[in-house]
Coordinates of C-alpha atoms and ligand atoms in Angstrom, one line a residue:
Chain H
M1 CA 16.5 -17.8 16.8
K2 CA 12.2 -17.4 16.6
L3 CA 10.6 -15.9 13.6
L4 CA 6.9 -14.6 13.6
V5 CA 4.9 -14.0 10.7
C6 CA 2.0 -12.1 11.1
I7 CA -1.0 -13.4 8.0
K8 CA -4.9 -11.9 7.2
Q9 CA -7.0 -13.6 5.5
V10 CA -8.7 -11.2 2.9
P11 CA -11.8 -11.6 0.4
D12 CA -10.9 -12.1 -3.1
L13 CA -11.1 -8.3 -4.5
E14 CA -12.5 -8.9 -7.7
S15 CA -15.8 -9.9 -5.9
R16 CA -18.9 -7.2 -5.1
F17 CA -18.7 -5.4 -2.2
K18 CA -22.2 -4.8 -0.4
P19 CA -22.6 -3.6 3.5
D20 CA -22.8 -5.3 6.4
A21 CA -26.6 -4.7 8.5
A22 CA -24.3 -2.5 10.6
G23 CA -23.3 -0.1 7.4
V24 CA -19.5 -0.4 8.4
W25 CA -18.1 -3.1 6.9
Y26 CA -18.9 -5.9 4.3
N27 CA -21.6 -8.4 4.2
E28 CA -18.9 -11.6 4.2
T29 CA -21.9 -13.5 3.0
D30 CA -20.7 -15.0 -1.3
L31 CA -17.3 -14.2 -0.6
A32 CA -14.4 -16.2 -0.9
F33 CA -11.5 -15.6 1.5
R34 CA -8.3 -16.3 0.6
M35 CA -4.9 -14.6 2.2
N36 CA -3.7 -11.1 1.8
E37 CA -1.0 -11.0 -1.0
Y38 CA 1.8 -8.8 0.6
D39 CA 1.4 -11.4 3.8
E40 CA 2.4 -14.0 1.0
Y41 CA 5.7 -12.2 0.4
A42 CA 6.2 -11.6 4.7
V43 CA 5.6 -15.5 5.1
E44 CA 7.9 -16.9 1.9
Q45 CA 10.8 -14.6 3.6
A46 CA 9.9 -15.6 6.8
V47 CA 10.5 -19.4 5.2
Q48 CA 13.9 -18.4 3.4
L49 CA 15.1 -17.6 6.4
R50 CA 13.9 -20.4 8.5
E51 CA 15.7 -22.6 5.9
K52 CA 19.0 -20.7 5.9
L53 CA 19.4 -20.7 9.4
G54 CA 18.4 -24.0 9.2
E55 CA 18.0 -26.1 12.9
G56 CA 17.2 -24.4 16.4
T57 CA 15.3 -21.7 14.3
E58 CA 11.4 -21.6 14.9
L59 CA 8.9 -19.9 12.7
T60 CA 5.4 -19.3 14.1
V61 CA 3.0 -17.7 11.9
L62 CA 0.1 -16.1 13.4
S63 CA -3.6 -14.9 12.2
I64 CA -6.1 -13.5 13.7
G65 CA -9.4 -13.5 12.7
P66 CA -12.7 -16.6 12.4
D67 CA -12.2 -19.9 11.7
R68 CA -11.8 -19.8 8.4
V69 CA -8.2 -18.0 8.3
V70 CA -7.3 -21.8 9.5
E71 CA -7.2 -21.9 5.9
A72 CA -4.8 -19.6 5.3
I73 CA -3.0 -20.1 8.3
K74 CA -2.7 -24.1 7.1
K75 CA -1.4 -22.6 3.6
S76 CA 1.6 -21.2 5.4
L77 CA 2.4 -24.0 7.7
A78 CA 2.5 -26.1 4.2
M79 CA 5.3 -23.0 2.9
G80 CA 7.6 -23.7 5.9
C81 CA 6.0 -22.5 8.9
D82 CA 6.7 -24.6 12.4
N83 CA 3.2 -23.8 13.6
A84 CA 0.6 -21.3 14.4
A85 CA -1.2 -18.9 16.4
H86 CA -4.9 -18.9 15.7
I87 CA -6.2 -16.0 18.2
Q88 CA -9.6 -17.1 17.9
D89 CA -12.2 -13.5 16.9
Q90 CA -15.5 -14.0 15.6
A91 CA -15.0 -9.6 15.1
A92 CA -11.7 -9.0 14.4
S93 CA -13.3 -6.9 11.2
A94 CA -14.6 -4.3 13.7
K95 CA -11.6 -3.8 15.4
D96 CA -9.1 -1.0 14.3
P97 CA -5.4 -1.2 13.5
W98 CA -4.7 0.0 17.3
Q99 CA -6.5 -3.0 18.6
I100 CA -4.9 -5.6 16.2
A101 CA -1.5 -5.0 16.8
S102 CA -2.3 -4.5 20.4
I103 CA -3.4 -8.4 20.3
I104 CA -0.4 -9.3 18.5
A105 CA 1.8 -7.6 20.5
A106 CA 0.4 -8.9 23.8
Y107 CA 0.7 -12.5 22.4
A108 CA 4.6 -11.4 21.1
K109 CA 5.5 -10.1 24.4
D110 CA 7.2 -13.0 26.3
K111 CA 8.3 -15.0 23.8
A112 CA 11.3 -13.6 22.4
F113 CA 10.6 -13.1 19.0
D114 CA 14.0 -12.1 17.1
I115 CA 12.5 -10.8 14.0
I116 CA 8.5 -10.5 13.2
F117 CA 7.1 -9.9 9.5
T118 CA 4.2 -8.9 8.0
G119 CA 2.7 -7.4 5.0
M120 CA 3.4 -3.9 4.1
Q121 CA -0.5 -3.9 3.9
S122 CA -3.9 -5.3 3.8
Q123 CA -5.1 -5.1 0.7
D124 CA -9.5 -4.8 2.6
R125 CA -8.2 -2.6 5.4
G126 CA -5.3 -1.3 3.5
S127 CA -4.2 1.4 6.9
A128 CA -0.1 -0.3 6.8
Q129 CA -0.5 1.0 10.7
V130 CA -0.5 -2.8 12.0
G131 CA 3.3 -4.0 11.7
V132 CA 4.4 -0.3 12.6
T133 CA 2.5 -0.5 15.8
I134 CA 2.8 -4.3 16.9
A135 CA 7.1 -2.4 17.1
E136 CA 6.4 0.3 18.3
Q137 CA 4.6 -1.5 21.4
L138 CA 7.3 -4.1 21.9
G139 CA 9.8 -1.6 22.0
F140 CA 11.6 -3.5 18.3
A141 CA 13.6 -2.0 15.8
C142 CA 11.5 -1.3 12.7
T143 CA 11.2 -0.4 8.9
T144 CA 8.2 -0.4 6.5
T145 CA 8.1 -1.9 2.3
I146 CA 11.1 -4.0 1.8
V147 CA 11.6 -4.9 -1.7
G148 CA 15.4 -6.5 -0.2
F149 CA 15.7 -8.9 2.5
D150 CA 19.2 -10.1 3.9
Y151 CA 20.3 -11.3 7.3
V152 CA 24.0 -11.8 9.2
D153 CA 24.6 -12.1 12.9
G154 CA 21.4 -10.2 14.6
T155 CA 21.8 -7.8 11.7
I156 CA 19.2 -6.7 9.1
T157 CA 20.2 -5.3 5.9
A158 CA 16.8 -4.4 3.7
K159 CA 16.0 -2.1 1.2
R160 CA 12.9 -0.1 1.6
E161 CA 11.1 1.0 -2.4
L162 CA 10.3 4.6 -2.0
E163 CA 8.6 6.9 -4.6
G164 CA 9.8 6.2 -8.5
G165 CA 11.9 3.2 -7.6
I166 CA 14.3 4.5 -5.9
K167 CA 15.6 2.5 -2.6
G168 CA 17.2 3.1 1.1
V169 CA 19.3 0.5 2.0
V170 CA 18.8 0.2 5.7
K171 CA 20.4 -1.7 8.8
L172 CA 18.6 -2.9 11.4
K173 CA 19.4 -4.9 15.0
T174 CA 17.2 -7.6 16.0
P175 CA 14.5 -7.8 17.3
A176 CA 13.3 -5.9 14.3
L177 CA 9.9 -6.2 12.1
V178 CA 9.1 -5.5 8.9
T179 CA 6.5 -4.9 6.7
C180 CA 7.1 -6.9 3.2
Q181 CA 6.2 -4.7 -0.2
L182 CA 5.1 -6.6 -3.3
G183 CA 7.6 -7.9 -5.1
L184 CA 9.6 -9.0 -2.1
N185 CA 10.3 -12.3 -3.6
V186 CA 8.6 -15.2 -5.4
P187 CA 6.4 -16.4 -3.2
R188 CA 6.1 -20.7 -3.5
Y189 CA 3.3 -22.9 -4.1
P190 CA 2.6 -25.7 -0.9
T191 CA 2.9 -28.4 -2.9
L192 CA 1.6 -31.7 -2.0
P193 CA 3.8 -33.7 0.1
N194 CA 4.5 -30.4 2.0
I195 CA 0.4 -29.8 2.2
M196 CA 0.5 -33.5 3.7
K197 CA 3.4 -32.2 6.3
A198 CA 1.8 -29.4 7.3
K199 CA -1.5 -31.4 8.8
K200 CA 0.8 -32.9 11.2
K201 CA 1.9 -29.1 12.2
E202 CA 0.2 -27.3 15.4
I203 CA -1.8 -24.8 15.2
V204 CA -2.8 -23.1 19.1
A205 CA -6.1 -21.9 19.3
I206 CA -6.2 -18.8 21.9
P207 CA -9.8 -16.9 22.6
V208 CA -8.8 -13.2 21.9
A209 CA -9.9 -11.7 24.5
D210 CA -7.3 -13.4 26.4
L211 CA -5.1 -10.6 24.9
L212 CA -7.5 -8.1 24.4
T213 CA -7.0 -5.1 26.5
E214 CA -7.3 -2.3 24.5
E215 CA -10.4 -0.7 22.8
S216 CA -10.6 0.7 19.6
L217 CA -9.3 4.7 19.0
T218 CA -11.2 5.2 15.9
T219 CA -15.1 5.0 14.7
T220 CA -16.2 3.6 11.5
A221 CA -19.2 6.0 10.3
S222 CA -20.3 4.2 7.0
F223 CA -18.7 1.6 4.6
H224 CA -19.8 2.5 0.7
P225 CA -19.3 2.5 -2.4
P226 CA -17.3 5.6 -3.6
A227 CA -20.0 8.6 -5.8
K228 CA -20.1 7.5 -9.1
K229 CA -18.2 10.6 -11.0
G230 CA -20.1 10.3 -14.0
G231 CA -19.0 11.2 -17.4
G232 CA -17.4 7.8 -18.6
I233 CA -18.9 5.2 -21.1
V234 CA -19.8 1.5 -19.9
L235 CA -20.1 -0.4 -22.8
E236 CA -20.8 -4.0 -22.5
G237 CA -22.2 -6.6 -24.8
D238 CA -21.1 -9.2 -27.8
V239 CA -16.9 -8.4 -28.5
A240 CA -17.5 -7.8 -32.1
D241 CA -19.8 -4.9 -31.2
L242 CA -17.5 -3.5 -28.8
V243 CA -14.6 -3.6 -31.4
E244 CA -16.9 -1.5 -33.5
K245 CA -18.2 0.4 -30.8
V246 CA -14.2 1.5 -29.8
I247 CA -13.4 1.9 -33.5
A248 CA -15.7 4.7 -33.7
I249 CA -15.4 6.3 -30.3
L250 CA -11.0 6.0 -30.7
K251 CA -11.9 7.7 -34.8
D252 CA -13.7 10.5 -33.0
K253 CA -12.2 11.0 -29.2
T254 CA -8.8 10.7 -30.4
T255 CA -6.2 11.4 -33.1
V256 CA -4.5 7.8 -33.3
L257 CA -6.5 6.1 -35.9
R258 CA -7.1 8.0 -39.0
Chain D
M1 CA -9.1 23.0 14.6
K2 CA -4.8 23.2 15.0
T3 CA -2.7 21.0 12.8
L4 CA 0.7 20.5 12.7
L5 CA 1.7 19.4 8.8
I6 CA 5.0 16.7 8.7
G7 CA 6.2 17.9 4.9
E8 CA 8.6 15.8 3.3
Y9 CA 12.6 16.3 1.9
R10 CA 14.6 13.4 0.4
E11 CA 18.1 13.5 -1.3
G12 CA 18.7 17.3 -0.5
K13 CA 15.2 18.5 -1.9
L14 CA 11.6 19.6 -0.6
L15 CA 9.2 17.8 -1.8
D16 CA 6.6 19.1 -3.6
S17 CA 4.2 16.5 -1.7
T18 CA 4.5 19.1 0.7
Y19 CA 2.2 21.4 -0.3
E20 CA -0.4 19.1 -0.7
L21 CA -0.5 18.6 3.3
L22 CA -1.4 22.8 2.7
G23 CA -3.6 21.8 0.4
F24 CA -5.7 19.8 2.9
A25 CA -5.1 22.1 5.9
G26 CA -7.1 24.6 3.2
Q27 CA -9.8 21.9 3.0
M28 CA -9.8 22.3 6.9
S29 CA -9.9 26.3 7.3
A30 CA -7.5 24.7 10.3
E31 CA -4.8 26.9 12.0
T32 CA -1.4 25.9 10.5
S33 CA 1.7 25.1 11.7
M34 CA 4.8 22.5 9.6
L35 CA 7.6 20.3 11.0
L36 CA 10.4 19.6 8.3
V37 CA 13.5 17.8 8.6
G38 CA 15.2 19.3 5.8
S39 CA 17.4 22.6 5.1
E40 CA 17.8 26.2 5.5
T41 CA 18.2 25.9 1.5
Q42 CA 15.1 24.2 0.8
L43 CA 12.7 26.2 2.6
P44 CA 8.8 25.8 1.4
T45 CA 7.4 29.0 0.2
Y46 CA 4.7 29.3 3.5
S47 CA 4.0 31.7 5.8
G48 CA 3.2 29.9 9.1
T49 CA 5.4 28.4 11.8
L50 CA 8.4 25.8 10.8
Y51 CA 10.0 23.6 13.4
L52 CA 13.1 22.9 11.2
A53 CA 15.8 19.9 12.2
E54 CA 18.3 19.9 9.8
A55 CA 18.6 16.6 7.9
A56 CA 22.2 17.0 7.7
T57 CA 22.3 15.8 11.3
C58 CA 19.1 14.3 12.1
G59 CA 19.3 11.7 8.6
E60 CA 16.6 11.9 5.6
Y61 CA 15.5 8.6 6.6
N62 CA 15.9 8.0 11.0
P63 CA 12.0 7.3 12.0
G64 CA 13.8 7.1 16.0
L65 CA 14.9 10.5 16.0
H66 CA 12.7 12.0 14.0
K67 CA 9.7 10.6 15.9
K68 CA 10.7 12.8 18.6
L69 CA 11.3 15.5 16.1
I70 CA 7.8 15.6 16.3
L71 CA 6.5 15.1 19.6
E72 CA 8.4 18.3 20.7
A73 CA 6.4 20.4 18.4
V74 CA 3.4 18.2 19.0
Q75 CA 4.2 19.2 22.7
K76 CA 4.6 23.1 21.6
E77 CA 1.5 23.3 19.4
S78 CA -0.7 20.8 21.0
P79 CA -2.4 20.1 17.2
D80 CA -5.9 18.4 17.0
L81 CA -4.4 17.0 13.6
I82 CA -1.4 15.9 13.1
V83 CA -1.1 15.1 9.3
F84 CA 1.3 13.4 7.1
L85 CA 1.4 12.3 3.7
H86 CA 0.6 8.6 2.6
S87 CA 4.0 8.4 1.4
S88 CA 6.9 5.6 2.6
Y89 CA 8.0 8.7 4.7
G90 CA 4.7 8.8 6.1
W91 CA 3.0 5.2 6.7
D92 CA 6.4 4.8 8.6
L93 CA 6.2 7.6 10.6
A94 CA 2.8 8.7 11.0
P95 CA 2.2 4.9 13.2
R96 CA 4.7 5.7 15.2
V97 CA 3.7 9.2 16.3
A98 CA 0.6 7.5 17.1
A99 CA 1.3 5.1 19.1
A100 CA 3.3 7.5 21.2
L101 CA 1.0 9.5 21.9
K102 CA -1.9 6.9 21.9
A103 CA -3.6 8.9 19.5
A104 CA -6.1 7.9 16.9
Q105 CA -4.3 7.2 13.3
I106 CA -7.0 7.2 10.0
S107 CA -4.6 6.2 6.9
E108 CA -4.8 7.1 3.4
V109 CA -7.1 9.7 3.6
I110 CA -8.9 11.1 0.4
A111 CA -11.8 13.4 1.5
I112 CA -12.6 15.5 4.1
T113 CA -16.8 14.4 5.2
D114 CA -18.8 15.4 8.1
G115 CA -17.0 15.3 11.3
G116 CA -14.7 12.4 10.0
F117 CA -12.7 11.5 7.3
E118 CA -13.5 9.1 4.5
V119 CA -10.8 6.6 3.4
G120 CA -10.5 4.3 -0.1
C121 CA -10.6 0.1 1.1
C122 CA -11.4 -3.0 -0.5
N123 CA -8.5 -1.8 -3.2
A124 CA -10.2 1.2 -4.1
K125 CA -13.9 -0.6 -4.9
M126 CA -15.4 1.2 -1.8
R127 CA -15.0 3.8 0.7
R128 CA -15.1 3.8 4.9
T129 CA -16.0 7.2 6.6
V130 CA -13.9 6.6 9.4
K131 CA -13.4 9.7 13.2
P132 CA -10.9 9.3 15.6
A133 CA -12.3 8.4 18.8
T134 CA -9.5 10.6 20.6
A135 CA -8.9 14.3 20.8
Q136 CA -5.7 13.8 19.0
A137 CA -5.1 12.4 15.6
V138 CA -2.6 11.1 13.1
L139 CA -3.8 11.4 9.6
T140 CA -1.9 10.3 6.2
I141 CA -4.0 11.7 3.1
Q142 CA -3.3 9.9 -0.6
A143 CA -1.2 11.4 -2.7
G144 CA -3.1 13.5 -5.5
A145 CA -6.0 13.5 -3.2
F146 CA -6.1 17.4 -2.0
P147 CA -4.2 20.3 -4.1
V148 CA -1.8 22.1 -4.2
L149 CA -1.5 24.7 -2.2
Q150 CA 1.3 27.1 -2.3
S151 CA 0.0 30.2 -0.5
G152 CA 3.6 32.4 -0.7
G153 CA 5.7 34.0 2.0
T154 CA 8.3 32.7 4.3
P155 CA 8.2 30.4 7.5
N156 CA 9.2 31.8 11.0
I157 CA 11.5 29.4 11.9
Q158 CA 11.8 26.9 15.6
K159 CA 15.0 25.2 15.0
L160 CA 14.5 21.8 16.5
T161 CA 17.0 19.4 17.4
A162 CA 17.3 16.2 19.0
A163 CA 20.4 13.2 19.4
G164 CA 20.7 9.8 19.8
D165 CA 18.3 6.7 18.8
C166 CA 19.8 4.5 16.6
T167 CA 17.9 1.7 16.3
L168 CA 18.6 1.6 12.3
E169 CA 21.1 2.9 10.0
F170 CA 20.9 4.6 6.6
V171 CA 23.2 2.9 4.7
G172 CA 22.2 5.4 1.6
Y173 CA 20.0 5.6 -1.8
E174 CA 20.1 3.3 -4.7
P175 CA 18.6 4.8 -7.8
A176 CA 15.9 3.5 -9.8
E177 CA 16.5 0.4 -12.2
K178 CA 17.4 2.4 -15.5
K179 CA 14.8 2.7 -18.0
D180 CA 15.4 1.0 -21.8
I181 CA 12.4 2.5 -22.7
D182 CA 10.9 6.2 -22.2
L183 CA 6.9 5.5 -21.8
A184 CA 6.6 10.1 -20.7
K185 CA 7.2 10.4 -24.7
A186 CA 4.9 7.6 -26.0
E187 CA 2.1 9.2 -27.2
V188 CA -0.2 5.7 -27.5
I189 CA -0.1 3.4 -24.4
V190 CA -1.4 0.0 -24.0
S191 CA -0.6 -1.7 -20.6
A192 CA -1.2 -5.2 -19.7
G193 CA -3.1 -6.2 -15.5
R194 CA -3.5 -9.4 -14.0
G195 CA -6.4 -9.9 -15.9
I196 CA -4.5 -11.1 -19.0
G197 CA -4.0 -13.7 -17.0
K198 CA -0.4 -15.2 -18.1
K199 CA 3.1 -14.1 -19.3
D200 CA 2.0 -16.0 -23.2
N201 CA -1.0 -12.9 -23.3
V202 CA 1.6 -10.6 -23.0
P203 CA 2.8 -10.3 -27.0
A204 CA -1.1 -9.9 -27.9
I205 CA -1.3 -6.5 -25.8
Q206 CA 1.7 -5.8 -27.2
A207 CA 0.3 -6.1 -30.5
L208 CA -2.4 -4.0 -30.2
A209 CA 0.0 -1.7 -28.6
K210 CA 1.9 -1.6 -32.4
A211 CA -1.0 -1.8 -34.1
L212 CA -1.7 1.3 -32.5
G213 CA 2.0 3.0 -33.1
G214 CA 2.2 3.4 -29.1
E215 CA 4.2 1.3 -26.5
L216 CA 3.9 -1.4 -24.1
G217 CA 3.3 -1.0 -20.4
A218 CA 2.6 -2.7 -17.3
S219 CA 1.0 -3.0 -13.7
R220 CA 3.2 -4.2 -10.9
P221 CA 1.9 -7.5 -10.4
V222 CA 2.8 -8.3 -14.5
V223 CA 6.0 -6.9 -13.5
D224 CA 6.9 -8.7 -10.3
A225 CA 6.0 -11.6 -12.1
G226 CA 9.0 -11.1 -14.8
W227 CA 5.8 -11.4 -17.7
V228 CA 7.3 -7.6 -19.2
E229 CA 10.8 -5.4 -17.4
H230 CA 10.5 -3.3 -15.0
S231 CA 11.0 -0.4 -17.7
H232 CA 7.1 -0.5 -18.7
Q233 CA 5.7 -0.3 -14.9
V234 CA 3.5 2.5 -14.4
G235 CA 2.5 3.5 -11.2
T236 CA 4.4 5.6 -8.3
T237 CA 6.6 2.9 -8.5
G238 CA 7.4 3.0 -12.0
Q239 CA 6.5 5.8 -14.3
T240 CA 4.3 8.8 -14.8
V241 CA 2.3 9.2 -17.7
S242 CA 0.3 11.5 -20.4
P243 CA -0.7 9.9 -23.5
K244 CA -2.6 11.0 -25.7
L245 CA -4.3 7.4 -25.5
Y246 CA -3.9 4.8 -22.5
V247 CA -5.5 1.2 -23.0
A248 CA -5.7 -0.4 -19.4
C249 CA -5.6 -4.1 -20.0
G250 CA -7.4 -6.3 -17.2
I251 CA -5.9 -4.0 -14.3
S252 CA -8.2 -3.1 -11.3
G253 CA -6.8 0.4 -10.9
A254 CA -5.4 0.6 -7.5
I255 CA -4.5 4.2 -6.5
Q256 CA -0.8 3.8 -6.8
H257 CA -1.1 2.6 -10.8
L258 CA -3.9 5.8 -11.7
A259 CA -1.5 8.1 -10.0
G260 CA 1.3 7.0 -12.5
M261 CA -1.6 7.6 -15.7
K262 CA -5.1 9.5 -14.6
K263 CA -3.2 12.4 -16.5
S264 CA -4.0 11.0 -19.9
D265 CA -6.0 12.8 -22.7
F266 CA -8.5 9.5 -23.5
I267 CA -8.7 6.3 -20.9
I268 CA -9.8 3.3 -21.8
A269 CA -10.3 0.5 -19.9
I270 CA -10.9 -3.3 -20.5
N271 CA -11.8 -5.3 -17.8
K272 CA -14.7 -7.9 -17.1
D273 CA -15.8 -6.1 -13.7
K274 CA -17.4 -3.5 -14.0
D275 CA -16.8 -1.9 -10.8
A276 CA -13.4 -2.2 -11.3
P277 CA -12.0 1.4 -9.8
I278 CA -10.5 2.1 -12.9
G279 CA -13.8 2.7 -14.5
E280 CA -13.9 5.9 -11.9
I281 CA -11.3 7.6 -14.0
A282 CA -11.9 5.7 -17.7
D283 CA -13.5 7.4 -20.6
V284 CA -14.5 4.5 -21.8
L285 CA -15.0 0.8 -19.7
V286 CA -15.3 -2.1 -22.0
V287 CA -17.2 -4.3 -19.9
A288 CA -14.7 -7.8 -21.4
D289 CA -12.7 -10.4 -21.1
V290 CA -9.4 -8.9 -21.8
M291 CA -8.1 -11.7 -24.2
Q292 CA -11.4 -11.8 -26.4
F293 CA -11.5 -8.4 -27.1
V294 CA -8.3 -7.2 -27.1
P295 CA -6.9 -9.7 -30.4
A296 CA -10.3 -8.7 -32.3
L297 CA -9.8 -5.0 -31.8
T298 CA -6.2 -5.6 -32.6
A299 CA -7.1 -7.4 -36.1
K300 CA -9.8 -4.7 -36.4
V301 CA -7.3 -1.4 -36.4
L302 CA -5.1 -3.4 -38.7
R303 CA -7.4 -3.4 -41.3
Ligands
FAD401 C1 3.7 1.6 -2.1 C2 3.1 0.5 -3.2 C3 4.0 0.9 -4.4 C4 2.8 0.5 -6.0 N1 2.9 0.6 -6.9 C5 2.7 0.8 -8.0 C6 2.8 0.4 -9.3 O1 3.7 1.2 -8.9 N2 2.5 0.5 -10.3 C7 1.2 -0.6 -10.4 O2 0.6 -0.8 -10.8 N3 1.2 -0.7 -9.0 C8 1.4 -0.6 -7.8 N4 0.9 -1.1 -6.9 C9 0.2 -2.2 -6.3 C10 -0.9 -1.3 -6.4 O3 -1.5 -1.6 -5.4 C11 -2.2 -2.9 -7.0 O4 -1.5 -4.5 -6.6 C12 -1.8 -3.9 -8.9 O5 -1.6 -1.7 -9.9 C13 -2.7 -3.8 -9.2 O6 -2.7 -3.6 -10.9 P1 -3.7 -4.6 -11.3 O7 -4.6 -4.0 -11.9 O8 -3.1 -5.1 -12.8 O9 -4.0 -6.4 -11.3 P2 -5.5 -6.6 -9.8 O10 -5.8 -5.5 -8.8 O11 -5.2 -7.8 -9.1 O12 -6.5 -6.8 -11.1 C14 -6.7 -7.1 -12.2 C15 -8.4 -7.1 -12.8 O13 -7.9 -7.5 -14.1 C16 -9.7 -7.5 -14.4 N5 -9.5 -9.3 -14.9 C17 -9.2 -10.4 -13.7 N6 -9.1 -11.1 -15.4 C18 -9.9 -10.9 -16.5 C19 -10.0 -11.1 -17.7 N7 -10.3 -12.1 -18.7 N8 -10.7 -9.7 -18.8 C20 -10.8 -8.7 -18.2 N9 -10.2 -8.1 -17.4 C21 -10.4 -9.6 -16.3 C22 -10.0 -7.6 -12.8 O14 -11.5 -7.3 -12.5 C23 -9.4 -7.1 -12.2 O15 -10.1 -5.7 -12.0 C24 1.7 -0.4 -5.6 C25 1.4 -0.8 -4.0 C26 1.5 -0.2 -3.1 C27 1.5 -0.2 -1.3
AMP402 N1 -6.0 -9.9 11.6 C1 -4.8 -9.8 11.3 N2 -4.1 -11.1 12.1 C2 -3.0 -11.3 11.7 N3 -2.5 -9.8 11.1 C3 -2.9 -9.2 10.6 C4 -4.6 -9.0 10.6 N4 -4.2 -7.2 10.2 C5 -3.8 -6.8 9.6 N5 -2.3 -8.2 10.4 C6 -1.2 -7.5 9.9 O1 -0.5 -6.5 9.5 C7 -0.2 -5.7 8.1 C8 -1.0 -4.3 7.6 O2 -2.5 -4.7 7.8 P1 -2.7 -3.4 8.1 O3 -2.6 -2.4 8.9 O4 -4.2 -3.3 8.2 O5 -2.4 -3.2 6.1 C9 -0.3 -7.3 7.5 O6 -0.2 -7.0 5.9 C10 -0.1 -8.7 8.3 O7 0.8 -9.1 8.4

């Protein structure tokens, strides 16, 4: 069997974001990057399946982006992926989900993957489009937002998470793509021996130009902070002081303290 | 401007979220038609054209088939915009329709701006204004971002039928986990978010909840990590609450969390990040380390 997992590297979301020179995305200076949280669940699920199937199964991890994404690729290799494809693109952040999906579909087209795993969404862009669009372009069966996964003999049984905590159980035949939701599993931490082993695994670098044939279908006019709604008070300073202020507010504005 | 709205139906019922689509179309002042895979016994109160397919035969979740039905209606209506909710139904189906039409898709629209659409990004901390570069576009709108509009009337029904396509088999629903606690009744909720740092810090948050006579709530990562039981989760995939006082401890304010608690009467958030999006809805944002502030507040409340 051949498995593929797609990962994106995203900035630490506790950072402060400033617009870039063009004013359409964030400026990357001073940002620390890590693997998209949803993709950690995707990698873990792919690795668990890889372990279950054993010999004869190959799990590839793929990421599109500049050189920094190799860090996230290495983490996936240390988690248990067999090899990697780094699609080199300095301008990945300027591409819309349609283009990103098209690049991945172009890569996967002639490789006969049986199952592709992606995250449900990326934390910075958050379009929740790339996975489903890859599946459509490849003609794969697809389901989204999974919180349960099982594979037996060419059939995936997945649990989709719906609003309010209800779940929908679906079965799909491979080739198939699933998009992974938070809580699907418990992503492992790479161990030191596995980090060492991962250093020997192959990372194939492919220039994006080799795979890109599609134009962007959207344009971004601006990237900006939300308009401040006002109303709320912001309290800063010494903890003891803050406690006094909050107690006064609780007495004044709510009935919980008397 | 013409819109085709894709209504929502689950477990034999029309979902109220369908009316948010009408709220969106109202703001666009657009000519509107709707498509629903549902039932004739559960019609929306709305007086325009309704393309109706029976869920009893087409299935409630059968994206391949629903896509075909939508493409049929698109053929008939030639809409400029095909609009879904950004929901488990919508984000699953919208990219399939967009791919088939090779139309631009803009996800999780929160507002209509001059010639474009406003969407959130970077975990709701920032915004982008996005424009479609294709004549036809697919949108998903954020739950709660547009007003509910029930214009009244009865729809003019156009029946659709489609056959085949089963790359996927829907087995059935699994109910939400049983709740051992009903947060909806709590007057005070103090919720723990990932910012509390570790499981060992949960009791400190619980202590404040107790001191204020309330219950413990939690954001999703805290539940996923097994620090707090799922029955305490607040948000779209947990409980919806509206207590007199909601205290968010180390919670960033992602839309899925806000959806579950923004109707609270009074909201206090404790966060070390002054820009955390929870600040947009909080009455008071306390910029502090949660594990320094919360125990100090608890001590003072108990005194
Ligand atoms: C379909 C779907 C459904 C979802 N359903 C839900 C749901 O029902 N409920 C839910 O909560 N989420 C839900 N989520 C997840 C949601 O998108 C967010 O990922 C989640 O709410 C984030 O939780 P958090 O705020 O605790 O963590 P983070 O987003 O990681 O935020 C942690 C916050 O703590 C602050 N912090 C860190 N350290 C400290 C410190 N020492 N002192 C003070 N502050 C600190 C940080 O500044 C940050 O703002 C859902 C997501 C999806 C896609
Ligand atoms: N640059 C990228 N490289 C590889 N995979 C990606 C990239 N961008 C998005 N993806 C995948 O697509 C999923 C959904 O992303 P998005 O549509 O941006 O919300 C992510 O969780 C990843 O699995």
